[in-house]
Coordinates of C-alpha atoms in Angstrom, one line a residue:
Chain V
X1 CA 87.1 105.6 71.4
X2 CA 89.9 106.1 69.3
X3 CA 90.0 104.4 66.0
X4 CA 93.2 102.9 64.9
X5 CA 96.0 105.0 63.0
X6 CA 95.5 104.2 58.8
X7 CA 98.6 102.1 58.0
X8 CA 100.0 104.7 56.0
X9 CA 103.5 103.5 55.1
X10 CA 105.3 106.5 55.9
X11 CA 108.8 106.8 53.8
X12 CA 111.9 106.0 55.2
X13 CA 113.6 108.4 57.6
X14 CA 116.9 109.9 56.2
X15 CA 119.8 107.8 57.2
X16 CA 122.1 109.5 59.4
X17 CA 126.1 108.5 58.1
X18 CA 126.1 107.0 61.4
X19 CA 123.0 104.8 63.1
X20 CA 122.2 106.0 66.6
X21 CA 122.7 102.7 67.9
X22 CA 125.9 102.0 66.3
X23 CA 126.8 105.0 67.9
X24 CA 125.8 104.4 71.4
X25 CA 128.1 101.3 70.9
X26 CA 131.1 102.8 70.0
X27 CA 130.7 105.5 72.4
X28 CA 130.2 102.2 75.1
X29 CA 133.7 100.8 73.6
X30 CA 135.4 104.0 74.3
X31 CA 133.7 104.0 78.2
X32 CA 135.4 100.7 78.0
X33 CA 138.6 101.4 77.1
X34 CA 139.3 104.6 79.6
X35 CA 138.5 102.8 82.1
X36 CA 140.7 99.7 81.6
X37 CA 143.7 102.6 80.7
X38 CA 143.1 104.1 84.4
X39 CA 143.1 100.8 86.7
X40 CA 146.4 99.7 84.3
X41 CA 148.1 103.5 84.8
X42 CA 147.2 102.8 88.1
X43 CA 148.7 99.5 88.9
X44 CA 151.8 100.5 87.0
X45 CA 152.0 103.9 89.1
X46 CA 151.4 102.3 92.4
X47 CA 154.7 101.3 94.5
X48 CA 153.5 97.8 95.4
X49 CA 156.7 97.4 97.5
X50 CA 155.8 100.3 100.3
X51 CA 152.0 99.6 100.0
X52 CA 152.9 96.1 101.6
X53 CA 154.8 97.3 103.9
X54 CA 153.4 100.4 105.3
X55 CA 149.5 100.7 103.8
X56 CA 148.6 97.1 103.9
X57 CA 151.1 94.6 105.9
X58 CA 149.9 91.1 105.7
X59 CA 152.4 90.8 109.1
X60 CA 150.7 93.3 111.1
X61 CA 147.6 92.7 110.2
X62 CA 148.2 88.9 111.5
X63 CA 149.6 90.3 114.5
X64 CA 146.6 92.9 115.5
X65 CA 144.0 89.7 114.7
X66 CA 144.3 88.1 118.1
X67 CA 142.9 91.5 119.6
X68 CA 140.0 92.2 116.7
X69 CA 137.4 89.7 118.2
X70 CA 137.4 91.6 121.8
X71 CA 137.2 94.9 119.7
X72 CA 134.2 93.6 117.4
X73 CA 132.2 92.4 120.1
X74 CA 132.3 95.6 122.3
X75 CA 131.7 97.5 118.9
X76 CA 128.4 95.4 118.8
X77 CA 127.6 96.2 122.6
X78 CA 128.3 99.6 122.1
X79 CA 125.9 100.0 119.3
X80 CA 123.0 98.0 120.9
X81 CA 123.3 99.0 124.1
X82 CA 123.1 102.9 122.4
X83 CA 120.3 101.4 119.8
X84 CA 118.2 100.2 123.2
X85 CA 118.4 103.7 124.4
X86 CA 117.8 105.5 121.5
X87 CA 114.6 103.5 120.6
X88 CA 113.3 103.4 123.6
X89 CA 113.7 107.2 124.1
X90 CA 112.8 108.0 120.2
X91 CA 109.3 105.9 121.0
X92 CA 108.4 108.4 123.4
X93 CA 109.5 111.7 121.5
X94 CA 107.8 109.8 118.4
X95 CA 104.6 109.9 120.2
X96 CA 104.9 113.0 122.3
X97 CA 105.6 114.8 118.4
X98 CA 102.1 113.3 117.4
X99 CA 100.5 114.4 120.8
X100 CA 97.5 116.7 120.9
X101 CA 98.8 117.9 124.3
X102 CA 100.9 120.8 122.3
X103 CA 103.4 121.3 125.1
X104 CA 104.7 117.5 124.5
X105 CA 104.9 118.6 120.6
X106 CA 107.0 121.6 121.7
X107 CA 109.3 119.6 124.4
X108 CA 110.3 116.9 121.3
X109 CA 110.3 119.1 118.7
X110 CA 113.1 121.4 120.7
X111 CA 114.8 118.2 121.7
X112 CA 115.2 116.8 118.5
X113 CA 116.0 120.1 117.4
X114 CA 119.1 120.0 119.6
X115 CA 120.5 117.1 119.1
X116 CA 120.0 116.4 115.7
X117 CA 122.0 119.9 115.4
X118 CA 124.8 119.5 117.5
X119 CA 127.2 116.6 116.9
X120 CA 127.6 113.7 118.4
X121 CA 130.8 113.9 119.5
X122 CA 130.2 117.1 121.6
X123 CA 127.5 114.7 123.6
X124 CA 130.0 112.2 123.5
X125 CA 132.7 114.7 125.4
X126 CA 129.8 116.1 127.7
X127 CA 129.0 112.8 129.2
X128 CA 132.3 112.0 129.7
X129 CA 133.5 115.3 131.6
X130 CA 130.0 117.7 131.8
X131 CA 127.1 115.8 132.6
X132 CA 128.2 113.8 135.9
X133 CA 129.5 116.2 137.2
X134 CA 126.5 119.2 136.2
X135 CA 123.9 116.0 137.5
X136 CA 126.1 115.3 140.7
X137 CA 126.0 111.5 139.6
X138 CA 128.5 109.2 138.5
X139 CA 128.5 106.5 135.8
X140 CA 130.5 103.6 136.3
X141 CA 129.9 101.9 133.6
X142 CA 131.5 103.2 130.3
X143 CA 129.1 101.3 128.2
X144 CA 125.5 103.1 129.9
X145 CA 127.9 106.2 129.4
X146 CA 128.3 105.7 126.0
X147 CA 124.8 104.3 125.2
X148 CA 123.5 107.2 127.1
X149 CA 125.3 110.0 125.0
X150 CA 124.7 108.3 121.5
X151 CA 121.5 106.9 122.4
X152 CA 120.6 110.5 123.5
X153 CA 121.8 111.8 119.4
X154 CA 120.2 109.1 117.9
X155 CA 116.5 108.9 119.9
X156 CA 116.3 112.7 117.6
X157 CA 116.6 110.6 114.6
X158 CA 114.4 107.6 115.4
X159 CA 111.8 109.8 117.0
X160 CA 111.3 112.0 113.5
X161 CA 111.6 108.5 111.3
X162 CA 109.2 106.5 112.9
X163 CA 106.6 109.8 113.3
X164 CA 107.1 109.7 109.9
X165 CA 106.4 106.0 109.6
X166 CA 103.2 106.4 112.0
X167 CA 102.0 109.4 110.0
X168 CA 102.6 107.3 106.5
X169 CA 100.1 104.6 107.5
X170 CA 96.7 105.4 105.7
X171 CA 93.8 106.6 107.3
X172 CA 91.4 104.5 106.0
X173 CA 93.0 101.7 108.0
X174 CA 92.7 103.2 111.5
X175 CA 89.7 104.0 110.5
X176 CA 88.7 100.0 110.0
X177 CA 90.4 99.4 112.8
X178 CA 88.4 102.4 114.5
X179 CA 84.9 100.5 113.2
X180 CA 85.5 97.3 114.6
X181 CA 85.2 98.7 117.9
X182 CA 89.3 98.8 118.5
X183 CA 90.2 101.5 121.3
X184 CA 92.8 104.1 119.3
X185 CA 95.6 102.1 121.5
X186 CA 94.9 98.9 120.7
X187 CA 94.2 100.3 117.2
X188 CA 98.0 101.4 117.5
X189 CA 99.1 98.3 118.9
X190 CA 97.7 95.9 115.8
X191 CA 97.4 98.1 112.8
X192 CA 99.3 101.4 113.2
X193 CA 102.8 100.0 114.3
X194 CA 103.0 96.6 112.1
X195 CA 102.3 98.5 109.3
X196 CA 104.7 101.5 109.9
X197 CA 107.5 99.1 111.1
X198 CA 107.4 98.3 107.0
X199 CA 107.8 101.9 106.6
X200 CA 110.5 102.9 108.8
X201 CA 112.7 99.4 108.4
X202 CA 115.3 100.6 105.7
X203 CA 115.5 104.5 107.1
X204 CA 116.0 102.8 110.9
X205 CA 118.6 100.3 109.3
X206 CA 120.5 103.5 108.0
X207 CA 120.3 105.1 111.7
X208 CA 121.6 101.5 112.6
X209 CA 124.4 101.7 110.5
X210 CA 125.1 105.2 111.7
X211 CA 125.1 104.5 114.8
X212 CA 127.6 101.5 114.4
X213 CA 130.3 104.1 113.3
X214 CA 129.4 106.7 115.7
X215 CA 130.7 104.1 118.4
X216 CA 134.2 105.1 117.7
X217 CA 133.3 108.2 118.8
X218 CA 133.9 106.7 122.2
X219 CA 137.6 106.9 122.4
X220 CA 137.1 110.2 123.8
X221 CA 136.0 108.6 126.6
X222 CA 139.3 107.5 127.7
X223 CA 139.1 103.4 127.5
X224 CA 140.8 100.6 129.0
X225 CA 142.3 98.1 127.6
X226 CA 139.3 95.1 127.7
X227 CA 137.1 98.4 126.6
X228 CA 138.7 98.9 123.4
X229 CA 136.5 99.3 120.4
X230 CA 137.6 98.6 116.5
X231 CA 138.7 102.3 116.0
X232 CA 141.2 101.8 119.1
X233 CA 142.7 99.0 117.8
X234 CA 143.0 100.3 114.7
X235 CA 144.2 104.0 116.0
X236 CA 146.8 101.5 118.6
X237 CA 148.4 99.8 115.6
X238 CA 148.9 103.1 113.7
X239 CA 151.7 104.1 116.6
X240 CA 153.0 100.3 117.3
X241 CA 156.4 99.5 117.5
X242 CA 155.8 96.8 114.6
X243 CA 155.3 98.9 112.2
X244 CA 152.7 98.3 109.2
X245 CA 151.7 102.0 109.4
X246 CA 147.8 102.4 108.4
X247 CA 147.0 98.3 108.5
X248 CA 145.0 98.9 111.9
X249 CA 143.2 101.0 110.3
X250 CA 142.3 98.6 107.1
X251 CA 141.8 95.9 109.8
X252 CA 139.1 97.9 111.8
X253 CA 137.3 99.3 108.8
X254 CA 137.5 95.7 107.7
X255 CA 135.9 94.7 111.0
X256 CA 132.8 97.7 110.8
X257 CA 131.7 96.5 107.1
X258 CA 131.2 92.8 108.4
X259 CA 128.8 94.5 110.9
X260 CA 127.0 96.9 108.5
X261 CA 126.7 94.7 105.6
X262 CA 125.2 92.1 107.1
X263 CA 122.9 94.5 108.9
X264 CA 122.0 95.6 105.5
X265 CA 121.5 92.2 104.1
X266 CA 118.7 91.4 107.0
X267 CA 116.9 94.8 106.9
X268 CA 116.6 93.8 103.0
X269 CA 114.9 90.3 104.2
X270 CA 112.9 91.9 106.9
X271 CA 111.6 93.7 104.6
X272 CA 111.0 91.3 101.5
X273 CA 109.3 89.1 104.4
X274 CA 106.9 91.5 105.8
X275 CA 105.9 93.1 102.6
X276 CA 104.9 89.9 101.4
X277 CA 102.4 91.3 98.7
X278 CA 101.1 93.4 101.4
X279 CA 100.7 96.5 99.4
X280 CA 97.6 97.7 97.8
Chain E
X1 CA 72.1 81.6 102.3
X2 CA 68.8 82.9 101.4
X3 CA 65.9 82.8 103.8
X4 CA 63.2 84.2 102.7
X5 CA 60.9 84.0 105.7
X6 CA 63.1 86.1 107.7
X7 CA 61.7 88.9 104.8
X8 CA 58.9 89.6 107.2
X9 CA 61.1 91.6 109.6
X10 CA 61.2 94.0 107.5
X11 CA 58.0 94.8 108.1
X12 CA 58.4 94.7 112.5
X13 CA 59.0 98.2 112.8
X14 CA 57.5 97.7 116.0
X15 CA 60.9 96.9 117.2
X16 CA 61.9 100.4 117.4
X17 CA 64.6 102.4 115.6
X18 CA 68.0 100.9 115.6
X19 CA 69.3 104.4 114.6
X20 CA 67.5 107.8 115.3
X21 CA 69.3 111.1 114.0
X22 CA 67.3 114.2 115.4
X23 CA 68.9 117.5 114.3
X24 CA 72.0 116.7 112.7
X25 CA 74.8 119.5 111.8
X26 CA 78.3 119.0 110.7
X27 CA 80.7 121.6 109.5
X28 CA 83.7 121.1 108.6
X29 CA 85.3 124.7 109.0
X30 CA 83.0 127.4 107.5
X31 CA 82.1 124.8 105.2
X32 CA 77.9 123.4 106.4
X33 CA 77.9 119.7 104.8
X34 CA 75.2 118.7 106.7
X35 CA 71.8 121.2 107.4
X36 CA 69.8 119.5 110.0
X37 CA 69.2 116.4 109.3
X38 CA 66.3 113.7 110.8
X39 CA 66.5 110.3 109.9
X40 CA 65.6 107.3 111.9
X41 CA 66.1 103.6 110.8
X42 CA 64.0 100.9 111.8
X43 CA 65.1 97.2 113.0
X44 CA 65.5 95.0 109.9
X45 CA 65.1 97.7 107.5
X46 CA 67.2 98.7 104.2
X47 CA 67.7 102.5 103.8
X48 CA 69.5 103.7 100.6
X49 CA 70.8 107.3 100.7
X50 CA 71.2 108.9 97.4
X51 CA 72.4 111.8 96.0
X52 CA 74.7 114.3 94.3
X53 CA 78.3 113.8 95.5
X54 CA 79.3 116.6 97.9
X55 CA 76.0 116.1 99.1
X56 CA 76.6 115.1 102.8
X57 CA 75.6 111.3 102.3
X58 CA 79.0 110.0 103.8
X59 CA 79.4 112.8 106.2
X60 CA 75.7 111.6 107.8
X61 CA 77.0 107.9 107.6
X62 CA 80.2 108.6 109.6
X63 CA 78.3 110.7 111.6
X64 CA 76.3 107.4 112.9
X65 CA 79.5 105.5 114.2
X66 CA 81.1 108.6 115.3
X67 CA 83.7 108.6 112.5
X68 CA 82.8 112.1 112.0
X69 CA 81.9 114.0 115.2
X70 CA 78.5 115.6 115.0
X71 CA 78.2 119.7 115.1
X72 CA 75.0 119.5 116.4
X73 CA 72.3 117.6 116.8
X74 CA 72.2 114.1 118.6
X75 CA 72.5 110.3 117.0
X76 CA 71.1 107.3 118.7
X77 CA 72.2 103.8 117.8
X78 CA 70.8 101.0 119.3
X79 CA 69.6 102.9 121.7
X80 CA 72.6 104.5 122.8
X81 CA 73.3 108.5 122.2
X82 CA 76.6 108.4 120.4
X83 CA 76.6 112.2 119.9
X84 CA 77.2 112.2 124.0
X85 CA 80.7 112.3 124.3
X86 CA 80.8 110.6 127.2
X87 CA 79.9 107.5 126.0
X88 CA 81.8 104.2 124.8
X89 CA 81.6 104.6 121.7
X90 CA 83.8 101.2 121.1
X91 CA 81.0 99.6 123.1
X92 CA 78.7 101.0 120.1
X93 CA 80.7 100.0 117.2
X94 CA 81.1 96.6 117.9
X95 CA 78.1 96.5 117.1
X96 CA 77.6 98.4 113.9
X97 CA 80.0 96.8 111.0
X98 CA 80.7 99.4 108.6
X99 CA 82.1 98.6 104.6
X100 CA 84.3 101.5 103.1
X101 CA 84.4 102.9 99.5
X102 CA 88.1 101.9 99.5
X103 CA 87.8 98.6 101.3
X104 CA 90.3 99.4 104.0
X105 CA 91.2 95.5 104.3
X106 CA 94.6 95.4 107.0
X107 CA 97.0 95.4 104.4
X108 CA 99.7 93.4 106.6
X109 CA 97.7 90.6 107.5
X110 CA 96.0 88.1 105.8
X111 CA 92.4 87.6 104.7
X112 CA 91.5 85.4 107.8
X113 CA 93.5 87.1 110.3
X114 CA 91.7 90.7 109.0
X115 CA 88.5 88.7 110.0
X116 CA 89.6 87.1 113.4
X117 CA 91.8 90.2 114.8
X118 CA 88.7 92.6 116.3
X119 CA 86.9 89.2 117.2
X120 CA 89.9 88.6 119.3
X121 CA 91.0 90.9 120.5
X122 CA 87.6 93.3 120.8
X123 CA 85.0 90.2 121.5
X124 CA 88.0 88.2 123.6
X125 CA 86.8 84.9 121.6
X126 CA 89.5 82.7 121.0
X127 CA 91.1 81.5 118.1
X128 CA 89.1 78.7 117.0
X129 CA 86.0 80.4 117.3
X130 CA 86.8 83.5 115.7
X131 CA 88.7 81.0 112.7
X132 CA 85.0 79.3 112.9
X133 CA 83.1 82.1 112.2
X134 CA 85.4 83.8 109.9
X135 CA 85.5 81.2 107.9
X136 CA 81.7 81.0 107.7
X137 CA 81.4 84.3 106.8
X138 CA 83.9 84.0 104.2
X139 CA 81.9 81.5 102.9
X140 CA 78.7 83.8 103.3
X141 CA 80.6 86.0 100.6
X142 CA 82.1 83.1 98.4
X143 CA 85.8 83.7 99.6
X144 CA 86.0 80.6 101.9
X145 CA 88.8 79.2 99.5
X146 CA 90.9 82.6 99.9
X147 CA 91.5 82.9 103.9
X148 CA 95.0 82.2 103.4
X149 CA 95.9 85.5 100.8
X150 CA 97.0 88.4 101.1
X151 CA 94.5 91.3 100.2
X152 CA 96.8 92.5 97.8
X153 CA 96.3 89.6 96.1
X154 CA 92.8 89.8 95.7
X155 CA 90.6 91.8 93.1
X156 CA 89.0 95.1 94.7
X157 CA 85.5 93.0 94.4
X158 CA 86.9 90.0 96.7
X159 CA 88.6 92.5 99.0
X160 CA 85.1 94.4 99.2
X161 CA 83.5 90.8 99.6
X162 CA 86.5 90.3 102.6
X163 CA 85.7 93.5 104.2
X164 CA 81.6 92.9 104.5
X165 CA 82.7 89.1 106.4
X166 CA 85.0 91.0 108.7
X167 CA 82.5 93.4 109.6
X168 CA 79.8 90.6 109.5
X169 CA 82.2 88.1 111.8
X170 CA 81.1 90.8 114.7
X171 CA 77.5 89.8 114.7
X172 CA 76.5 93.6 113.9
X173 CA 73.2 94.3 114.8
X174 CA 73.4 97.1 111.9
X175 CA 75.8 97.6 108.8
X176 CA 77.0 100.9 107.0
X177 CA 77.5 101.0 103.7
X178 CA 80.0 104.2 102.4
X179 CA 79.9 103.9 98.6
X180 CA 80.9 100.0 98.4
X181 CA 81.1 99.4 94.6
X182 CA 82.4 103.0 93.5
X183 CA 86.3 102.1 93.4
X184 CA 84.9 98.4 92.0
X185 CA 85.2 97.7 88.0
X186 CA 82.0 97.4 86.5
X187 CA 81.8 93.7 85.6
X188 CA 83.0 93.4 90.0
X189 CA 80.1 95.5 90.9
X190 CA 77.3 92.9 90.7
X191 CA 79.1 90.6 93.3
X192 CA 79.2 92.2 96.0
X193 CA 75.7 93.7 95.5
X194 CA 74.7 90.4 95.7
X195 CA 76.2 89.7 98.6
X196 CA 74.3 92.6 100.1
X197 CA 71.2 91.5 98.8
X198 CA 71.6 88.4 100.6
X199 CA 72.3 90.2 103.7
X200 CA 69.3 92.1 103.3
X201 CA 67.1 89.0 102.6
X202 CA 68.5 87.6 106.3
X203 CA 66.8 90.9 107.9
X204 CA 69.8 92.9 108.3
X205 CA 69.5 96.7 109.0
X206 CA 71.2 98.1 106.3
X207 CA 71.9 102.4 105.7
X208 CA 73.3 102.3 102.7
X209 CA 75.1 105.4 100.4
X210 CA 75.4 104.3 97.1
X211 CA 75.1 105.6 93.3
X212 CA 73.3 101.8 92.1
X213 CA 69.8 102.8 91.7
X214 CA 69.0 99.7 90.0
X215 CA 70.0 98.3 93.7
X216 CA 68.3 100.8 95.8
X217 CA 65.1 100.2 93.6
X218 CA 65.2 96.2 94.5
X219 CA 66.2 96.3 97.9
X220 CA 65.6 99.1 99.5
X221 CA 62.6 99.2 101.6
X222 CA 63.1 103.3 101.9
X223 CA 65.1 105.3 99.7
X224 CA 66.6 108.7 100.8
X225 CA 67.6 111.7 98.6
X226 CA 69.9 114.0 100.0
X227 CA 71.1 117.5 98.0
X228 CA 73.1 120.0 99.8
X229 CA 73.8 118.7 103.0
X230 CA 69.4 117.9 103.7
X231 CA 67.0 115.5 102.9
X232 CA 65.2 116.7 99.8
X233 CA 63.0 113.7 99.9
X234 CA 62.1 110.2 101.3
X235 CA 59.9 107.3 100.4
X236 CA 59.6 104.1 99.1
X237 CA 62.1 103.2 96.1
X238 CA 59.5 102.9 93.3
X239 CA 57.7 106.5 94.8
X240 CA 61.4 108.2 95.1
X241 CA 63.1 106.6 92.0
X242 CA 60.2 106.0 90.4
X243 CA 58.1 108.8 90.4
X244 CA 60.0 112.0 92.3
X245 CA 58.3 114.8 93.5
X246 CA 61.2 117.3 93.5
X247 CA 62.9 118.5 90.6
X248 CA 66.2 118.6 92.4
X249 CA 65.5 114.8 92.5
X250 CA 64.5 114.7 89.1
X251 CA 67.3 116.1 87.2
X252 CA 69.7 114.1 89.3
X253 CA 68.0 111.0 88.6
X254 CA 67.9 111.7 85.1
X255 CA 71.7 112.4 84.9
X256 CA 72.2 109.3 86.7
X257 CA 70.3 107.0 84.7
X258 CA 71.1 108.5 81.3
X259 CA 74.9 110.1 81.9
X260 CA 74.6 110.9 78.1
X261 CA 71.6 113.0 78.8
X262 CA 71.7 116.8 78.2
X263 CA 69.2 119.4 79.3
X264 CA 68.5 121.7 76.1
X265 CA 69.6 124.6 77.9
X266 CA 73.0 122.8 78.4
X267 CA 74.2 122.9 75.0

């Protein structure tokens, strides 16, 4: 038990010329005042005239609209179609990493290994030209083709986050589970994955997000027309006869951030919803 | 709750041993936490295990639902051999409720969905009736009012009070106890003790590890005090606690009832 300090009124510290706070302030007002002096240097240096005409061009952007919502949609397709792959697969390696067979650990370990190491875009270029014709197949369908070679990347990724979100889920509760007379899959099934679905929700909505802007890897692909994704169009309008130099590409970046921020925004929710004063 | 008729089965030991430990080892590594150990628990009894910690008390417990798998030696429970390992031991633990140290409440789901999932989804009942009897064993512990919160909005003696009606809305035929008031405050501690008590009074066999002699002396009807992975000694809690026969048990019990206590030769 420690007895309370003796109010011994000490005497008054020597007073600085200046007062710490009253320096922190001033040294506030002069954070203040750079930065106002840059944005203005700035707007004064910038050639407003050529920036509307060839960074930013009202005109072309208007023009390329009619031929973003095609774009935006098969950017969406893309990404879920490769998101379905990649989970799917990344389930499987998750739980092959945890195995106690050891030959399963070694098989995911090596693939993850590999494709977390190599990048995407050389999958991307394999499956276009390599792979059918290594495997003797062919794949019709530029989307599967796609999906396949970024859902192949991104399964690495998923696989090690939700290990990681498995492994993070205490013991004690499988244990509980274990008790009650649960078998260790339906122990899985009801406590293990709710829980580390918590876990994993903002590291998978990152590998989301990834994966949106790895889509435009799939130019390499060689697309048609209806196939185009928002890096095409964007890519297109840099070479158009109309002019507006680099709006395509404002206008696609444009068109990725009302994808990712939104995705952001509901991975925030998710998570505010299912960690409802669930942690101990 | 309290019936105190049903107090004469502790005394049926005629109905056989609910659990029978013959020979019990368990290492973990080079590391021997538990020596050889014989214990058997009869139907309707109380059985407090005692002891230093690091003495194997916890070990032996988890050794009776298989949480810890046995070394050596064999474990009966209800009169199957757990220890065999080809047996269901699911089928087994439905049967034996166990209460941790740390509660281990599912964290994601609520207070009356902790106490309906295993009934579900283990016993197949449906929803009402596992509702039904959660909610009357809720009640049992004085919680009937909180079925709708979240355990991490509960104090660590209502979550401990949670966990004993989940493992009670199984209809064990036996309970395990690991420790259930050590992570508890103090002034928590006494409810949940007497919700044991209650559940002792009702005739339920109870093996209990725990550091509350003031509880094993009350309800016990067999106290058990372990050192160094063995039994040291066993008996009746006013013969054990009251009057031991080992000095190992001794000086325990005297640091344990007087922490302030110091040997001469300490100092």
């Amino acid at each position: 038990m420690t007895s309370p300090a003796p109010a011994v009124a000490r005497p008054a510290p020597h007073r600085a010329r200046m007062s710490p706070r009253r320096r922190a302030r001033i040294f506030r007002g002069v954070q203040y005042a750079i930065l106002v002096a840059a944005v203005v240097t700035l707007f004064l240096l910038i050639d407003w005239e050529r920036i509307s005409q060839s960074v930013f061009n009202i005109e072309a952007a208007k023009d390329l609209l009619p031929r973003v919502p095609l774009a935006f949609k098969n950017t969406l397709v893309y990404t879920a179609a490769s998101f379905a792959i990649g989970l799917s697969l990344g389930t499987v390696l998750a739980l092959m990493k945890l195995s106690s067979v050891a030959p399963y650990r070694w098989i995911a370990t090596a693939y993850i290994e590999f494709f977390r190491g190599i990048p995407a875009l050389l999958v991307v270029f394999s499956f276009g030209y390599a792979v059918p014709i290594a495997l003797g197949v062919r794949i019709d369908s530029l989307t599967l083709k796609a999906a396949l070679a970024l859902g192949l990347v991104s399964a690495a990724y998923i696989a090690e986050t939700l290990r990681a979100g498995i492994q993070a889920v205490p013991k004690g509760q499988v244990e509980a589970a274990r008790s009650l007379g649960m078998s260790s899959g339906r122990t899985l099934a009801t406590v293990v994955i709710p829980q580390a679905f918590r876990i994993v929700l903002p590291p998978m909505t990152n590998e989301i997000i990834l994966l949106t802007k790895d889509t435009s890897l799939i130019f390499v692909l060689g697309l048609a027309a209806s196939q185009f994704d928002l890096t095409k169009i964007g890519r297109d309008a840099l070479v158009s006869a109309s002019g507006g130099g680099t709006t395509g590409l404002f206008v696609a970046g444009f068109g990725y951030l009302c994808i990712t921020i939104p995705l952001g925004l509901l991975a925030r929710w998710l998570e505010n919803r299912t960690g409802k004063g669930s942690r101990r | 709750m309290s019936v105190p008729e049903t107090k004469e089965l502790h005394v049926d030991t005629d109905a056989g041993a609910v659990v029978e430990i013959r020979g019990l080892r368990k290492s973990f590594g080079a590391r021997e936490v538990l020596k050889g150990i014989d214990l058997d628990v009869a139907a309707g009894e109380v059985v407090c295990v005692i002891g230093p910690s690091g003495s194997g008390k916890s070990t032996l417990l988890r050794c009776v639902n298989q949480l810890e798998v046995a070394t050596a030696g064999t474990v009966t429970v209800l009169g199957t051999e757990t220890t065999d390992p080809d047996v269901d031991i699911d089928a087994v633990r439905q049967k034996v409720g166990m209460v941790f140290q740390q509660f281990n409440l599912f964290t994601h789901q609520s207070v009356l969905e902790n106490c309906t999932i295993a009934q579900r989804r283990v016993l197949k009942r449906s929803r009402a009736d596992a509702e039904k009897i959660a909610q009357a064993n809720l009640a049992h512990v004085g919680l009937e009012d909180r079925a709708s919160a979240m355990p991490a909005q509960l104090s660590g003696g209502q979550q401990q009070r949670v966990a004993i009606a989940r493992a009670l809305s199984m209809d064990p035929e036996l309970m395990l106890f690991d420790e259930p008031t050590s992570a508890l405050d103090p002034e928590l501690v006494g409810d949940v003790l007497s919700v044991m008590r209650a559940l002792a009074e009702k005739g339920m066999t109870m093996l209990v590890v725990t550091h509350e002699m003031a509880f094993a002396r009350e309800v016990a009807d067999r106290v058990v005090f372990m050192d160094d992975g063995m039994i040291v000694e066993q008996g009746p809690p006013e013969q054990v606690i009251g009057a031991p026969t080992h000095e190992r048990t001794r000086s325990f019990l005297e640091r344990v009832l007087d922490p302030t206590h110091q040997h001469p030769g300490d100092l």
